[in-house]
């Protein structure tokens, strides 16, 4: 691991100069980790404070200048389509009441970008989901945003990745250092430094390695800017880990040809795919809100004090027993 690699903090060039315009958001997963909540509701629609998780992802794409978003969905995902569509009756009712604040909140999702949906007929993996976007994307570079990873709206990671693609060409992945005991949850990269402090050359990638087999502690987090060459590579990528066609395996192929770079990120990222992290995300983002934060933080402090004194009582009871 190279200690000279410094994480990225800000973005430089204007979105208008970039060639990437389209984003792909894979959203076909079954969400089994959140059952029973996800029995009839897509996991992407679980609320993070008062917006579904997937809205944050589309907002991130839009604020990086990507105005075309393709959702790769599956059966039981109609709620996602409805969320990014107009809701005529609801809008009429709110307009009649003059409730412009809520009317805007209802209209916002459909205004963020041109949003398209296609279905991944079979659950054959993330690589296969990306391959489903081929016809829509054509021969242009494009971004992929995974919904389980939320990047704090104040961060400019995706913009930086788009700039790096402009400068270096090829494909770009977002990397974050994780503790060694967590590498088995991620795609993991072997890296070498470049002339840019926050950019690395990716020389190899392994999907969810054991701690012993991991080439580093740089984990791929769910943001990618991909060269269209990835489609041909995915076509010939055999099923890998878990019997699924892995995007990581196709990127390993491209990395071997020297065309993959990584942007090292150490900003705020929230993992909403895990129950405990999901709860942490909701609390953190609620604390940051001007309308909710002050009251919620005051309550939270009292709650924590209450928890601590309850803990002390339990400890005292244990030491008496
Ligand atoms: C996917 C990718 C993995 C990546 C991760 C980021 O895994 O396959 O390479 O590191 O997203 O969140 P998943 O979490 O969908 O199993």
Short mmCIF file of C-alpha atoms and ligand atoms in Angstrom, two decimals:
data_model
loop_
_atom_site.label_atom_id
_atom_site.label_comp_id
_atom_site.label_asym_id
_atom_site.label_seq_id
_atom_site.Cartn_x
_atom_site.Cartn_y
_atom_site.Cartn_z
CA UNK A 1 0.00 0.00 0.00
CA UNK A 2 1.36 3.41 -0.87
CA UNK A 3 1.27 5.96 1.93
CA UNK A 4 1.72 8.86 -0.52
CA UNK A 5 -1.77 8.40 -1.93
CA UNK A 6 -3.91 11.23 -0.64
CA UNK A 7 -7.68 11.13 -0.83
CA UNK A 8 -9.54 13.47 -3.07
CA UNK A 9 -11.39 16.43 -1.60
CA UNK A 10 -12.55 18.77 -4.36
CA UNK A 11 -13.50 18.90 -8.03
CA UNK A 12 -12.04 21.20 -10.65
CA UNK A 13 -13.55 21.23 -14.15
CA UNK A 14 -17.06 22.22 -15.18
CA UNK A 15 -19.56 19.41 -15.95
CA UNK A 16 -20.31 20.98 -19.35
CA UNK A 17 -16.86 20.04 -20.69
CA UNK A 18 -17.23 16.36 -19.91
CA UNK A 19 -18.25 13.67 -22.38
CA UNK A 20 -20.07 11.40 -19.92
CA UNK A 21 -23.81 12.15 -19.83
CA UNK A 22 -25.45 8.87 -18.84
CA UNK A 23 -25.68 7.00 -15.57
CA UNK A 24 -26.79 3.44 -14.89
CA UNK A 25 -28.33 2.51 -11.54
CA UNK A 26 -28.61 -1.25 -10.99
CA UNK A 27 -31.69 -1.83 -8.81
CA UNK A 28 -32.78 -5.40 -9.47
CA UNK A 29 -31.63 -7.03 -6.22
CA UNK A 30 -34.11 -8.83 -3.99
CA UNK A 31 -33.17 -6.98 -0.80
CA UNK A 32 -33.26 -10.13 1.32
CA UNK A 33 -31.25 -8.48 4.10
CA UNK A 34 -34.21 -6.23 4.87
CA UNK A 35 -37.05 -8.75 4.92
CA UNK A 36 -39.86 -8.47 5.78
CA UNK A 37 -39.72 -4.71 4.94
CA UNK A 38 -38.71 -5.58 1.39
CA UNK A 39 -41.33 -8.27 0.81
CA UNK A 40 -43.54 -5.91 -1.21
CA UNK A 41 -41.37 -2.75 -1.28
CA UNK A 42 -38.11 -2.50 -3.24
CA UNK A 43 -35.14 -2.02 -0.92
CA UNK A 44 -34.18 1.06 -2.95
CA UNK A 45 -37.44 2.67 -1.80
CA UNK A 46 -36.71 2.37 1.93
CA UNK A 47 -36.79 5.90 3.35
CA UNK A 48 -33.62 7.61 4.48
CA UNK A 49 -35.20 10.34 6.63
CA UNK A 50 -37.96 11.33 4.18
CA UNK A 51 -36.63 10.38 0.76
CA UNK A 52 -36.18 6.90 -0.67
CA UNK A 53 -32.53 5.82 -0.77
CA UNK A 54 -32.52 5.71 -4.57
CA UNK A 55 -33.48 9.39 -4.82
CA UNK A 56 -30.19 10.38 -3.16
CA UNK A 57 -28.36 8.36 -5.82
CA UNK A 58 -30.21 10.00 -8.71
CA UNK A 59 -29.62 13.43 -7.11
CA UNK A 60 -25.91 12.64 -6.95
CA UNK A 61 -25.83 11.73 -10.65
CA UNK A 62 -27.79 14.87 -11.57
CA UNK A 63 -25.55 17.16 -9.56
CA UNK A 64 -22.50 15.73 -11.37
CA UNK A 65 -24.16 16.82 -14.63
CA UNK A 66 -25.51 13.41 -15.73
CA UNK A 67 -28.93 14.10 -17.20
CA UNK A 68 -29.84 10.60 -18.39
CA UNK A 69 -30.34 7.87 -15.81
CA UNK A 70 -31.13 4.26 -16.68
CA UNK A 71 -32.49 2.09 -13.87
CA UNK A 72 -31.94 -1.63 -14.22
CA UNK A 73 -34.89 -3.08 -12.33
CA UNK A 74 -36.71 -6.37 -12.03
CA UNK A 75 -40.13 -7.69 -11.12
CA UNK A 76 -41.69 -6.07 -8.01
CA UNK A 77 -39.86 -2.79 -8.67
CA UNK A 78 -42.76 -0.77 -10.05
CA UNK A 79 -42.65 1.57 -7.05
CA UNK A 80 -39.32 2.89 -8.38
CA UNK A 81 -40.89 3.75 -11.73
CA UNK A 82 -43.81 5.46 -10.00
CA UNK A 83 -41.51 7.46 -7.76
CA UNK A 84 -39.67 9.03 -10.71
CA UNK A 85 -42.88 9.69 -12.62
CA UNK A 86 -45.53 12.41 -12.27
CA UNK A 87 -48.26 11.71 -9.71
CA UNK A 88 -51.14 13.58 -11.32
CA UNK A 89 -53.85 13.13 -8.67
CA UNK A 90 -51.52 13.83 -5.75
CA UNK A 91 -50.12 16.89 -7.51
CA UNK A 92 -53.62 18.20 -8.24
CA UNK A 93 -54.71 17.73 -4.64
CA UNK A 94 -51.63 19.54 -3.28
CA UNK A 95 -51.97 22.34 -5.86
CA UNK A 96 -55.64 22.82 -4.90
CA UNK A 97 -54.56 23.24 -1.26
CA UNK A 98 -51.79 25.65 -2.26
CA UNK A 99 -49.23 23.36 -0.56
CA UNK A 100 -46.31 24.34 -2.77
CA UNK A 101 -43.62 22.86 -0.49
CA UNK A 102 -45.06 19.35 -0.68
CA UNK A 103 -45.97 19.83 -4.34
CA UNK A 104 -42.30 20.52 -5.11
CA UNK A 105 -41.23 17.50 -3.05
CA UNK A 106 -43.58 15.32 -5.09
CA UNK A 107 -42.44 16.79 -8.42
CA UNK A 108 -38.69 16.87 -7.75
CA UNK A 109 -37.84 13.20 -8.47
CA UNK A 110 -39.27 13.36 -12.00
CA UNK A 111 -37.42 16.61 -12.73
CA UNK A 112 -33.94 15.39 -11.76
CA UNK A 113 -33.02 13.78 -15.08
CA UNK A 114 -34.43 11.85 -18.01
CA UNK A 115 -35.11 8.59 -16.26
CA UNK A 116 -35.47 5.29 -18.09
CA UNK A 117 -36.13 1.79 -16.84
CA UNK A 118 -35.30 -1.61 -18.20
CA UNK A 119 -35.59 -4.99 -16.56
CA UNK A 120 -32.88 -7.52 -15.91
CA UNK A 121 -34.90 -10.63 -16.70
CA UNK A 122 -32.73 -12.97 -14.65
CA UNK A 123 -30.66 -12.27 -11.51
CA UNK A 124 -27.30 -13.11 -13.10
CA UNK A 125 -25.18 -10.57 -11.21
CA UNK A 126 -23.98 -6.97 -11.30
CA UNK A 127 -21.89 -7.51 -14.45
CA UNK A 128 -24.95 -8.86 -16.23
CA UNK A 129 -27.06 -5.92 -14.99
CA UNK A 130 -24.53 -3.49 -16.50
CA UNK A 131 -24.53 -5.47 -19.74
CA UNK A 132 -28.32 -4.98 -19.92
CA UNK A 133 -27.59 -1.23 -20.36
CA UNK A 134 -25.54 -1.76 -23.53
CA UNK A 135 -28.16 -0.78 -26.09
CA UNK A 136 -29.17 2.34 -24.15
CA UNK A 137 -25.61 3.49 -23.54
CA UNK A 138 -24.16 2.81 -26.99
CA UNK A 139 -20.51 3.65 -27.57
CA UNK A 140 -20.06 6.29 -24.86
CA UNK A 141 -18.43 6.20 -21.45
CA UNK A 142 -20.99 6.11 -18.62
CA UNK A 143 -21.28 6.12 -14.85
CA UNK A 144 -22.61 3.31 -12.65
CA UNK A 145 -23.98 4.13 -9.21
CA UNK A 146 -24.90 1.36 -6.77
CA UNK A 147 -27.82 2.20 -4.53
CA UNK A 148 -26.51 0.60 -1.32
CA UNK A 149 -23.69 3.15 -1.15
CA UNK A 150 -24.84 6.67 -0.40
CA UNK A 151 -22.23 9.37 -0.80
CA UNK A 152 -22.91 12.44 1.29
CA UNK A 153 -24.47 15.18 -0.89
CA UNK A 154 -21.66 17.57 0.17
CA UNK A 155 -19.02 15.33 -1.46
CA UNK A 156 -17.89 15.69 -5.09
CA UNK A 157 -16.58 12.17 -5.66
CA UNK A 158 -18.48 11.47 -8.88
CA UNK A 159 -17.42 14.81 -10.43
CA UNK A 160 -13.81 14.01 -9.61
CA UNK A 161 -14.15 10.56 -11.20
CA UNK A 162 -15.58 12.13 -14.37
CA UNK A 163 -12.61 14.52 -14.49
CA UNK A 164 -10.19 11.62 -14.06
CA UNK A 165 -11.87 9.77 -16.92
CA UNK A 166 -11.39 12.88 -19.11
CA UNK A 167 -7.73 13.05 -18.18
CA UNK A 168 -6.71 9.38 -18.17
CA UNK A 169 -9.35 7.76 -20.43
CA UNK A 170 -10.39 4.15 -19.75
CA UNK A 171 -12.45 3.28 -16.70
CA UNK A 172 -12.39 4.74 -13.20
CA UNK A 173 -13.45 3.12 -9.91
CA UNK A 174 -13.96 4.74 -6.51
CA UNK A 175 -11.71 3.28 -3.82
CA UNK A 176 -11.84 3.60 -0.08
CA UNK A 177 -9.52 2.17 2.55
CA UNK A 178 -11.35 -0.27 4.82
CA UNK A 179 -10.19 -2.27 7.85
CA UNK A 180 -8.61 -5.62 6.79
CA UNK A 181 -11.48 -7.57 8.39
CA UNK A 182 -13.91 -5.93 5.93
CA UNK A 183 -12.17 -6.60 2.60
CA UNK A 184 -14.23 -9.78 2.08
CA UNK A 185 -17.31 -7.57 1.60
CA UNK A 186 -15.91 -5.70 -1.41
CA UNK A 187 -14.09 -5.81 -4.69
CA UNK A 188 -10.50 -5.17 -3.71
CA UNK A 189 -7.80 -3.44 -5.81
CA UNK A 190 -4.05 -3.76 -6.28
CA UNK A 191 -2.82 -0.22 -6.93
CA UNK A 192 0.19 1.87 -7.89
CA UNK A 193 0.57 5.62 -7.49
CA UNK A 194 0.26 8.11 -10.36
CA UNK A 195 1.35 11.73 -10.64
CA UNK A 196 -1.98 12.77 -9.07
CA UNK A 197 -2.18 12.46 -5.31
CA UNK A 198 -5.71 11.06 -5.19
CA UNK A 199 -5.48 8.88 -8.34
CA UNK A 200 -4.03 5.37 -8.54
CA UNK A 201 -3.42 2.97 -11.38
CA UNK A 202 -5.42 -0.19 -10.71
CA UNK A 203 -3.25 -3.18 -11.61
CA UNK A 204 -5.59 -5.91 -10.40
CA UNK A 205 -9.01 -6.51 -8.87
CA UNK A 206 -10.44 -9.39 -6.85
CA UNK A 207 -14.11 -9.76 -5.91
CA UNK A 208 -14.61 -10.27 -2.17
CA UNK A 209 -11.24 -11.83 -1.32
CA UNK A 210 -10.37 -13.35 2.03
CA UNK A 211 -8.21 -11.18 4.24
CA UNK A 212 -5.19 -13.30 3.31
CA UNK A 213 -5.77 -13.08 -0.45
CA UNK A 214 -6.60 -9.36 -0.58
CA UNK A 215 -4.07 -7.37 -2.66
CA UNK A 216 -4.60 -4.29 -0.43
CA UNK A 217 -7.20 -2.72 1.82
CA UNK A 218 -8.50 -0.51 -1.01
CA UNK A 219 -12.15 -1.47 -1.48
CA UNK A 220 -14.22 -0.60 -4.54
CA UNK A 221 -17.21 1.39 -3.36
CA UNK A 222 -20.26 1.59 -5.57
CA UNK A 223 -19.24 4.30 -8.04
CA UNK A 224 -17.74 3.57 -11.44
CA UNK A 225 -17.10 5.51 -14.65
CA UNK A 226 -16.82 2.87 -17.35
CA UNK A 227 -15.41 2.88 -20.83
CA UNK A 228 -17.81 1.21 -23.31
CA UNK A 229 -15.04 -1.41 -23.85
CA UNK A 230 -16.43 -2.99 -20.68
CA UNK A 231 -19.41 -4.35 -22.65
CA UNK A 232 -17.33 -6.62 -24.91
CA UNK A 233 -15.39 -7.76 -21.86
CA UNK A 234 -18.59 -8.50 -19.93
CA UNK A 235 -19.93 -10.52 -22.89
CA UNK A 236 -17.08 -12.97 -22.44
CA UNK A 237 -16.83 -12.85 -18.63
CA UNK A 238 -17.82 -16.24 -17.20
CA UNK A 239 -19.82 -16.49 -13.96
CA UNK A 240 -17.50 -15.84 -11.03
CA UNK A 241 -18.05 -15.52 -7.30
CA UNK A 242 -21.50 -16.78 -6.23
CA UNK A 243 -22.10 -18.08 -9.78
CA UNK A 244 -22.80 -14.50 -10.91
CA UNK A 245 -21.28 -12.44 -13.72
CA UNK A 246 -19.16 -10.01 -11.72
CA UNK A 247 -18.39 -6.47 -12.84
CA UNK A 248 -15.16 -6.76 -10.84
CA UNK A 249 -14.00 -9.67 -13.03
CA UNK A 250 -14.54 -7.67 -16.23
CA UNK A 251 -12.68 -4.72 -14.69
CA UNK A 252 -9.83 -7.06 -13.71
CA UNK A 253 -9.50 -7.90 -17.42
CA UNK A 254 -9.41 -4.21 -18.32
CA UNK A 255 -6.99 -3.46 -15.47
CA UNK A 256 -4.59 -6.05 -16.87
CA UNK A 257 -4.53 -3.91 -20.05
CA UNK A 258 -3.65 -0.82 -17.98
CA UNK A 259 -6.91 1.06 -18.58
CA UNK A 260 -8.39 1.25 -15.07
CA UNK A 261 -7.71 4.01 -12.54
CA UNK A 262 -9.01 4.57 -9.06
CA UNK A 263 -9.98 7.74 -7.24
CA UNK A 264 -9.16 7.38 -3.54
CA UNK A 265 -12.00 8.72 -1.42
CA UNK A 266 -12.08 9.26 2.32
CA UNK A 267 -15.19 11.40 2.57
CA UNK A 268 -18.60 10.58 3.95
CA UNK A 269 -20.10 7.37 2.64
CA UNK A 270 -23.07 5.54 4.10
CA UNK A 271 -23.80 1.87 3.55
CA UNK A 272 -27.56 1.44 3.52
CA UNK A 273 -27.36 -2.24 2.52
CA UNK A 274 -26.69 -3.29 6.10
CA UNK A 275 -29.28 -2.88 8.88
CA UNK A 276 -27.02 -1.29 11.49
CA UNK A 277 -25.41 1.02 8.90
CA UNK A 278 -28.83 1.91 7.55
CA UNK A 279 -29.90 3.06 11.02
CA UNK A 280 -26.68 5.05 11.43
CA UNK A 281 -27.27 6.69 8.04
CA UNK A 282 -30.78 7.80 8.96
CA UNK A 283 -29.58 9.25 12.28
CA UNK A 284 -26.62 11.08 10.73
CA UNK A 285 -28.60 12.59 7.88
CA UNK A 286 -31.46 13.56 10.21
CA UNK A 287 -28.96 15.34 12.48
CA UNK A 288 -27.66 17.30 9.46
CA UNK A 289 -31.09 18.60 8.47
CA UNK A 290 -31.89 22.22 9.31
CA UNK A 291 -35.57 21.49 9.81
CA UNK A 292 -35.18 18.33 11.93
CA UNK A 293 -31.63 18.40 13.27
CA UNK A 294 -31.76 20.74 16.28
CA UNK A 295 -34.80 19.08 17.88
CA UNK A 296 -33.66 15.58 17.00
CA UNK A 297 -30.12 16.12 18.34
CA UNK A 298 -31.51 17.44 21.64
CA UNK A 299 -33.67 14.32 21.96
CA UNK A 300 -30.78 12.07 20.92
CA UNK A 301 -28.52 13.48 23.65
CA UNK A 302 -31.16 12.83 26.32
CA UNK A 303 -31.75 9.38 24.92
CA UNK A 304 -28.04 8.53 25.08
CA UNK A 305 -27.78 9.80 28.67
CA UNK A 306 -30.78 7.60 29.51
CA UNK A 307 -29.09 4.62 27.84
CA UNK A 308 -25.89 5.21 29.80
CA UNK A 309 -27.65 5.43 33.17
CA UNK A 310 -29.66 2.32 32.31
CA UNK A 311 -26.33 0.59 31.52
CA UNK A 312 -24.91 1.69 34.88
CA UNK A 313 -27.97 0.32 36.70
CA UNK A 314 -27.57 -3.02 34.92
CA UNK A 315 -23.84 -3.07 35.82
CA UNK A 316 -24.64 -2.27 39.46
CA UNK A 317 -27.25 -5.02 39.58
CA UNK A 318 -24.72 -7.44 38.08
CA UNK A 319 -22.01 -6.55 40.64
CA UNK A 320 -24.51 -7.00 43.55
CA UNK A 321 -25.64 -10.39 42.25
C1 LIG B 1 -20.83 -4.91 -5.17
C2 LIG B 1 -19.60 -5.24 -6.00
C3 LIG B 1 -18.35 -5.08 -5.15
C4 LIG B 1 -18.28 -3.69 -4.56
C5 LIG B 1 -19.57 -3.42 -3.75
C6 LIG B 1 -19.60 -1.97 -3.27
O1 LIG B 1 -21.00 -5.92 -4.19
O2 LIG B 1 -19.71 -6.55 -6.53
O3 LIG B 1 -17.20 -5.30 -5.96
O4 LIG B 1 -17.15 -3.56 -3.74
O5 LIG B 1 -20.73 -3.64 -4.56
O6 LIG B 1 -20.68 -1.75 -2.42
P1 LIG B 1 -22.37 -6.12 -3.36
O7 LIG B 1 -22.26 -5.22 -2.18
O8 LIG B 1 -23.50 -5.74 -4.27
O9 LIG B 1 -22.39 -7.56 -2.96
#
